[in-house]
Amino acid sequence: MAVEKLFKDEATEEKGERARMASFVGAMAIADLVKTTLGPKGMDKILQSTGRGHSVTVTNDGATILKSLHIDNPAAKVLIDISKVQDDEVGDGTTSVVVLAGELLREAEKLVGSKIHPMTIISGFRMAADRARKALLDRVMDNKDDAEKFRSDLMRIAMTTLSSKILSQDKEHFAKLAVDAVMRLKGSTNLEAIQIIKKAGGSLKDSFLDEGFILDKKIGLGQPKRIENANILVANTAMDTDKVKIYGARVRVDSMAKVAQIEGAEKEKMREKVQKIIGHGINCFVNRQLIYNFPEELFADAGILAIEHADFEGIERLALVTGGEIASTFDNPESVKLGHCKLIEEIMIGEDKLIHFSGVEMGQACTIVLRGASFHVLDEAERSLHDALCVLSQTVNDSRVLLGGGWPEMVMAKAVDELARKTPGKKSHAIEAFSRALIAIPTTIADNAGLDSAELVAQLRAEHHKEDSNAGIDVITGTVGDMSELGISEAFKVKQAVLLSATEAAEMILRVDEIITCAPRRREDRM
């Protein structure tokens, strides 16, 4: 008996078949969970946290859904991971990647059941993925030389990305916003320069893109509301030391007059600091920390706009956008880089006053102001827009474009099928299974739209056996349609990432033959 016991109490292990079952089932369950959010007719999920305040998130974004799940199954965690990576890497396709990996495992389970070794399946999958990628490369379109066409490609991609999200009603409006914002970046994928401000109220249609930078703050009292040709000093420094804080400091004095003296000295110190700051020749001072009334008064007298408590992200962005640097000491004005912009003024959005910096140094910068009925709508709109911005900024760099709507999957499936027929041996079963898994994506898109998926996919397949077909699923009419006429496009980079990540994740889970869960550590009684 003593020999058998290898692990501590409560540690468990699953071997062979059972381990594989556990990982397959977990992965497939995760895939089925997000499956219904795929495609233009995909549904949203409500996620409610059990923490304080029971915050509610309504979302359609695969990565967001999976991030919020707490899951015990190790294989399911692998899938959650790939969807996170997909989100960071290209921003969109988070659902597709999980669905594809789940389908690959579903197919693999059947193969393992019919006594094909996992390694054989893996090498088949490898060959198939490679072939599928080549098939996409053959059919890819690239319009980066023709600016007009490229812009319309970007619009199409943005509209396709947004059509499965909450913004699908006004997708043209938002696609235009996203494309304008990304075109201003001129090829950098740094989305920091695009700021998204959410203001509840109005409807989603009222959202707009603003050239320049908007800081979510009010302008202080008695200060100029409008400054032209501003020189901006962005700082992170304490401007609240002109009063003695009673509870913080212990000062022993023998009369009240002495306290007044101390206060006077503090005030002088403050005044000197303010003089130093004004000495930089600025007319706008933005501080990360608060500014008391006294320094504020001094700034107002000097005709300088002082903004306090700018949130940190706002400050970093502001420094980035106006071309300044964040300063914390003011002794040598020549070494501090000031920011510049043409005009600072106060604007109203809904009920709130905001400060608007226009004509900034960095031409790339812009602000998208989202309006919407409730905070949930705004959050989801921001996520959707972020997806679109990511995809577009990636596409600007890698301008290869594919059609959408299940077309790329069918192209890949066809190529993979042909490979399966040529390949001798057991691998061919795995390769065939890969093509079946690819077809699961158009099938899911059709299923979510409540269409007869078997019928549609069969028609699609027949269409694709003709040379150079553009057929995909047209969800709106519920038929097989021409994707290039409908203007449904996707970025090549997204599809490639989906294909490769899904294959690798499936491969990883397939390699598992034992799951060991370690025993929880016991707390010793210290009493």
PDB file of N, CA and C in Angstrom, residues 345-399:
ATOM      1  N   GLU A 345      -9.263  76.149 -25.207  1.00  0.00           N
ATOM      2  CA  GLU A 345     -10.525  76.772 -24.826  1.00  0.00           C
ATOM      3  C   GLU A 345     -11.392  75.771 -24.095  1.00  0.00           C
ATOM      4  N   GLU A 346     -12.469  76.309 -23.533  1.00  0.00           N
ATOM      5  CA  GLU A 346     -13.375  75.464 -22.769  1.00  0.00           C
ATOM      6  C   GLU A 346     -14.525  75.064 -23.689  1.00  0.00           C
ATOM      7  N   ILE A 347     -14.873  73.782 -23.683  1.00  0.00           N
ATOM      8  CA  ILE A 347     -16.021  73.392 -24.496  1.00  0.00           C
ATOM      9  C   ILE A 347     -17.015  72.660 -23.617  1.00  0.00           C
ATOM     10  N   MET A 348     -18.240  72.560 -24.088  1.00  0.00           N
ATOM     11  CA  MET A 348     -19.267  71.838 -23.333  1.00  0.00           C
ATOM     12  C   MET A 348     -19.609  70.566 -24.089  1.00  0.00           C
ATOM     13  N   ILE A 349     -19.631  69.445 -23.368  1.00  0.00           N
ATOM     14  CA  ILE A 349     -20.179  68.225 -23.960  1.00  0.00           C
ATOM     15  C   ILE A 349     -21.255  67.778 -23.001  1.00  0.00           C
ATOM     16  N   GLY A 350     -22.488  67.726 -23.466  1.00  0.00           N
ATOM     17  CA  GLY A 350     -23.567  67.377 -22.556  1.00  0.00           C
ATOM     18  C   GLY A 350     -23.609  68.419 -21.461  1.00  0.00           C
ATOM     19  N   GLU A 351     -23.465  67.981 -20.218  1.00  0.00           N
ATOM     20  CA  GLU A 351     -23.540  68.914 -19.095  1.00  0.00           C
ATOM     21  C   GLU A 351     -22.152  69.342 -18.646  1.00  0.00           C
ATOM     22  N   ASP A 352     -21.128  68.652 -19.142  1.00  0.00           N
ATOM     23  CA  ASP A 352     -19.803  68.850 -18.550  1.00  0.00           C
ATOM     24  C   ASP A 352     -18.962  69.836 -19.336  1.00  0.00           C
ATOM     25  N   LYS A 353     -18.138  70.563 -18.589  1.00  0.00           N
ATOM     26  CA  LYS A 353     -17.183  71.439 -19.262  1.00  0.00           C
ATOM     27  C   LYS A 353     -15.864  70.708 -19.390  1.00  0.00           C
ATOM     28  N   LEU A 354     -15.239  70.822 -20.538  1.00  0.00           N
ATOM     29  CA  LEU A 354     -13.951  70.175 -20.736  1.00  0.00           C
ATOM     30  C   LEU A 354     -13.003  71.192 -21.339  1.00  0.00           C
ATOM     31  N   ILE A 355     -11.726  70.899 -21.247  1.00  0.00           N
ATOM     32  CA  ILE A 355     -10.739  71.807 -21.820  1.00  0.00           C
ATOM     33  C   ILE A 355     -10.219  71.212 -23.115  1.00  0.00           C
ATOM     34  N   HIS A 356     -10.226  72.015 -24.130  1.00  0.00           N
ATOM     35  CA  HIS A 356      -9.897  71.511 -25.454  1.00  0.00           C
ATOM     36  C   HIS A 356      -8.602  72.150 -25.951  1.00  0.00           C
ATOM     37  N   PHE A 357      -7.626  71.316 -26.271  1.00  0.00           N
ATOM     38  CA  PHE A 357      -6.357  71.822 -26.816  1.00  0.00           C
ATOM     39  C   PHE A 357      -6.373  71.536 -28.307  1.00  0.00           C
ATOM     40  N   SER A 358      -6.342  72.580 -29.146  1.00  0.00           N
ATOM     41  CA  SER A 358      -6.332  72.249 -30.578  1.00  0.00           C
ATOM     42  C   SER A 358      -5.050  72.755 -31.227  1.00  0.00           C
ATOM     43  N   GLY A 359      -4.748  72.197 -32.392  1.00  0.00           N
ATOM     44  CA  GLY A 359      -3.513  72.558 -33.082  1.00  0.00           C
ATOM     45  C   GLY A 359      -2.299  72.127 -32.292  1.00  0.00           C
ATOM     46  N   VAL A 360      -2.256  70.844 -31.886  1.00  0.00           N
ATOM     47  CA  VAL A 360      -1.149  70.400 -31.047  1.00  0.00           C
ATOM     48  C   VAL A 360       0.049  70.002 -31.907  1.00  0.00           C
ATOM     49  N   GLU A 361       1.205  69.891 -31.244  1.00  0.00           N
ATOM     50  CA  GLU A 361       2.455  69.576 -31.946  1.00  0.00           C
ATOM     51  C   GLU A 361       2.360  68.253 -32.697  1.00  0.00           C
ATOM     52  N   MET A 362       1.849  67.223 -31.973  1.00  0.00           N
ATOM     53  CA  MET A 362       1.837  65.907 -32.584  1.00  0.00           C
ATOM     54  C   MET A 362       0.576  65.816 -33.423  1.00  0.00           C
ATOM     55  N   GLY A 363       0.715  65.890 -34.726  1.00  0.00           N
ATOM     56  CA  GLY A 363      -0.469  65.912 -35.581  1.00  0.00           C
ATOM     57  C   GLY A 363      -1.285  64.639 -35.473  1.00  0.00           C
ATOM     58  N   GLN A 364      -0.645  63.575 -34.930  1.00  0.00           N
ATOM     59  CA  GLN A 364      -1.356  62.296 -34.908  1.00  0.00           C
ATOM     60  C   GLN A 364      -2.486  62.282 -33.904  1.00  0.00           C
ATOM     61  N   ALA A 365      -2.406  63.149 -32.916  1.00  0.00           N
ATOM     62  CA  ALA A 365      -3.299  62.984 -31.780  1.00  0.00           C
ATOM     63  C   ALA A 365      -4.722  63.354 -32.120  1.00  0.00           C
ATOM     64  N   CYS A 366      -5.645  62.642 -31.534  1.00  0.00           N
ATOM     65  CA  CYS A 366      -7.026  63.058 -31.654  1.00  0.00           C
ATOM     66  C   CYS A 366      -7.809  62.448 -30.510  1.00  0.00           C
ATOM     67  N   THR A 367      -9.010  62.909 -30.324  1.00  0.00           N
ATOM     68  CA  THR A 367      -9.833  62.428 -29.229  1.00  0.00           C
ATOM     69  C   THR A 367     -11.152  61.972 -29.797  1.00  0.00           C
ATOM     70  N   ILE A 368     -11.599  60.807 -29.385  1.00  0.00           N
ATOM     71  CA  ILE A 368     -12.925  60.363 -29.801  1.00  0.00           C
ATOM     72  C   ILE A 368     -13.837  60.506 -28.606  1.00  0.00           C
ATOM     73  N   VAL A 369     -14.912  61.254 -28.769  1.00  0.00           N
ATOM     74  CA  VAL A 369     -15.848  61.431 -27.666  1.00  0.00           C
ATOM     75  C   VAL A 369     -17.036  60.526 -27.923  1.00  0.00           C
ATOM     76  N   LEU A 370     -17.267  59.587 -27.003  1.00  0.00           N
ATOM     77  CA  LEU A 370     -18.386  58.674 -27.170  1.00  0.00           C
ATOM     78  C   LEU A 370     -19.555  59.155 -26.332  1.00  0.00           C
ATOM     79  N   ARG A 371     -20.738  59.177 -26.927  1.00  0.00           N
ATOM     80  CA  ARG A 371     -21.938  59.484 -26.158  1.00  0.00           C
ATOM     81  C   ARG A 371     -22.800  58.237 -26.168  1.00  0.00           C
ATOM     82  N   GLY A 372     -23.614  58.079 -25.141  1.00  0.00           N
ATOM     83  CA  GLY A 372     -24.472  56.903 -25.145  1.00  0.00           C
ATOM     84  C   GLY A 372     -25.441  56.946 -23.997  1.00  0.00           C
ATOM     85  N   ALA A 373     -26.419  56.076 -24.046  1.00  0.00           N
ATOM     86  CA  ALA A 373     -27.526  56.151 -23.103  1.00  0.00           C
ATOM     87  C   ALA A 373     -27.104  55.794 -21.685  1.00  0.00           C
ATOM     88  N   SER A 374     -26.203  54.802 -21.540  1.00  0.00           N
ATOM     89  CA  SER A 374     -25.842  54.408 -20.181  1.00  0.00           C
ATOM     90  C   SER A 374     -24.382  54.008 -20.153  1.00  0.00           C
ATOM     91  N   PHE A 375     -23.863  53.839 -18.956  1.00  0.00           N
ATOM     92  CA  PHE A 375     -22.441  53.523 -18.843  1.00  0.00           C
ATOM     93  C   PHE A 375     -22.108  52.170 -19.462  1.00  0.00           C
ATOM     94  N   HIS A 376     -23.059  51.229 -19.355  1.00  0.00           N
ATOM     95  CA  HIS A 376     -22.786  49.913 -19.929  1.00  0.00           C
ATOM     96  C   HIS A 376     -22.620  50.020 -21.436  1.00  0.00           C
ATOM     97  N   VAL A 377     -23.518  50.809 -22.030  1.00  0.00           N
ATOM     98  CA  VAL A 377     -23.439  50.995 -23.482  1.00  0.00           C
ATOM     99  C   VAL A 377     -22.107  51.635 -23.841  1.00  0.00           C
ATOM    100  N   LEU A 378     -21.705  52.629 -23.046  1.00  0.00           N
ATOM    101  CA  LEU A 378     -20.456  53.324 -23.335  1.00  0.00           C
ATOM    102  C   LEU A 378     -19.258  52.395 -23.218  1.00  0.00           C
ATOM    103  N   ASP A 379     -19.253  51.574 -22.156  1.00  0.00           N
ATOM    104  CA  ASP A 379     -18.119  50.658 -21.971  1.00  0.00           C
ATOM    105  C   ASP A 379     -18.003  49.722 -23.152  1.00  0.00           C
ATOM    106  N   GLU A 380     -19.144  49.174 -23.553  1.00  0.00           N
ATOM    107  CA  GLU A 380     -19.134  48.216 -24.652  1.00  0.00           C
ATOM    108  C   GLU A 380     -18.739  48.919 -25.946  1.00  0.00           C
ATOM    109  N   ALA A 381     -19.220  50.159 -26.122  1.00  0.00           N
ATOM    110  CA  ALA A 381     -18.863  50.914 -27.326  1.00  0.00           C
ATOM    111  C   ALA A 381     -17.361  51.151 -27.350  1.00  0.00           C
ATOM    112  N   GLU A 382     -16.798  51.439 -26.172  1.00  0.00           N
ATOM    113  CA  GLU A 382     -15.356  51.688 -26.129  1.00  0.00           C
ATOM    114  C   GLU A 382     -14.591  50.427 -26.498  1.00  0.00           C
ATOM    115  N   ARG A 383     -15.048  49.279 -25.964  1.00  0.00           N
ATOM    116  CA  ARG A 383     -14.360  48.032 -26.300  1.00  0.00           C
ATOM    117  C   ARG A 383     -14.435  47.748 -27.790  1.00  0.00           C
ATOM    118  N   SER A 384     -15.622  47.970 -28.360  1.00  0.00           N
ATOM    119  CA  SER A 384     -15.791  47.675 -29.784  1.00  0.00           C
ATOM    120  C   SER A 384     -14.904  48.587 -30.617  1.00  0.00           C
ATOM    121  N   LEU A 385     -14.881  49.857 -30.212  1.00  0.00           N
ATOM    122  CA  LEU A 385     -14.104  50.827 -30.976  1.00  0.00           C
ATOM    123  C   LEU A 385     -12.626  50.486 -30.842  1.00  0.00           C
ATOM    124  N   HIS A 386     -12.247  50.044 -29.656  1.00  0.00           N
ATOM    125  CA  HIS A 386     -10.846  49.697 -29.440  1.00  0.00           C
ATOM    126  C   HIS A 386     -10.460  48.538 -30.354  1.00  0.00           C
ATOM    127  N   ASP A 387     -11.354  47.549 -30.472  1.00  0.00           N
ATOM    128  CA  ASP A 387     -11.102  46.442 -31.396  1.00  0.00           C
ATOM    129  C   ASP A 387     -10.873  46.976 -32.803  1.00  0.00           C
ATOM    130  N   ALA A 388     -11.770  47.853 -33.232  1.00  0.00           N
ATOM    131  CA  ALA A 388     -11.664  48.373 -34.593  1.00  0.00           C
ATOM    132  C   ALA A 388     -10.366  49.143 -34.773  1.00  0.00           C
ATOM    133  N   LEU A 389     -10.004  49.954 -33.776  1.00  0.00           N
ATOM    134  CA  LEU A 389      -8.776  50.751 -33.894  1.00  0.00           C
ATOM    135  C   LEU A 389      -7.551  49.853 -33.982  1.00  0.00           C
ATOM    136  N   CYS A 390      -7.536  48.795 -33.141  1.00  0.00           N
ATOM    137  CA  CYS A 390      -6.397  47.868 -33.187  1.00  0.00           C
ATOM    138  C   CYS A 390      -6.255  47.254 -34.567  1.00  0.00           C
ATOM    139  N   VAL A 391      -7.376  46.748 -35.071  1.00  0.00           N
ATOM    140  CA  VAL A 391      -7.319  46.060 -36.358  1.00  0.00           C
ATOM    141  C   VAL A 391      -6.858  47.019 -37.440  1.00  0.00           C
ATOM    142  N   LEU A 392      -7.403  48.242 -37.415  1.00  0.00           N
ATOM    143  CA  LEU A 392      -7.045  49.199 -38.462  1.00  0.00           C
ATOM    144  C   LEU A 392      -5.576  49.569 -38.371  1.00  0.00           C
ATOM    145  N   SER A 393      -5.080  49.798 -37.145  1.00  0.00           N
ATOM    146  CA  SER A 393      -3.690  50.234 -37.051  1.00  0.00           C
ATOM    147  C   SER A 393      -2.761  49.108 -37.495  1.00  0.00           C
ATOM    148  N   GLN A 394      -3.182  47.852 -37.266  1.00  0.00           N
ATOM    149  CA  GLN A 394      -2.378  46.735 -37.760  1.00  0.00           C
ATOM    150  C   GLN A 394      -2.436  46.691 -39.289  1.00  0.00           C
ATOM    151  N   THR A 395      -3.618  46.975 -39.832  1.00  0.00           N
ATOM    152  CA  THR A 395      -3.789  46.881 -41.284  1.00  0.00           C
ATOM    153  C   THR A 395      -3.006  47.967 -42.010  1.00  0.00           C
ATOM    154  N   VAL A 396      -2.894  49.129 -41.363  1.00  0.00           N
ATOM    155  CA  VAL A 396      -2.136  50.203 -42.008  1.00  0.00           C
ATOM    156  C   VAL A 396      -0.699  49.742 -42.225  1.00  0.00           C
ATOM    157  N   ASN A 397      -0.176  48.958 -41.271  1.00  0.00           N
ATOM    158  CA  ASN A 397       1.189  48.454 -41.412  1.00  0.00           C
ATOM    159  C   ASN A 397       1.274  47.275 -42.364  1.00  0.00           C
ATOM    160  N   ASP A 398       0.305  46.375 -42.241  1.00  0.00           N
ATOM    161  CA  ASP A 398       0.336  45.176 -43.063  1.00  0.00           C
ATOM    162  C   ASP A 398      -0.941  45.230 -43.884  1.00  0.00           C
ATOM    163  N   SER A 399      -0.844  45.775 -45.096  1.00  0.00           N
ATOM    164  CA  SER A 399      -2.072  46.216 -45.766  1.00  0.00           C
ATOM    165  C   SER A 399      -2.775  45.108 -46.529  1.00  0.00           C
TER     166      SER A 399
END
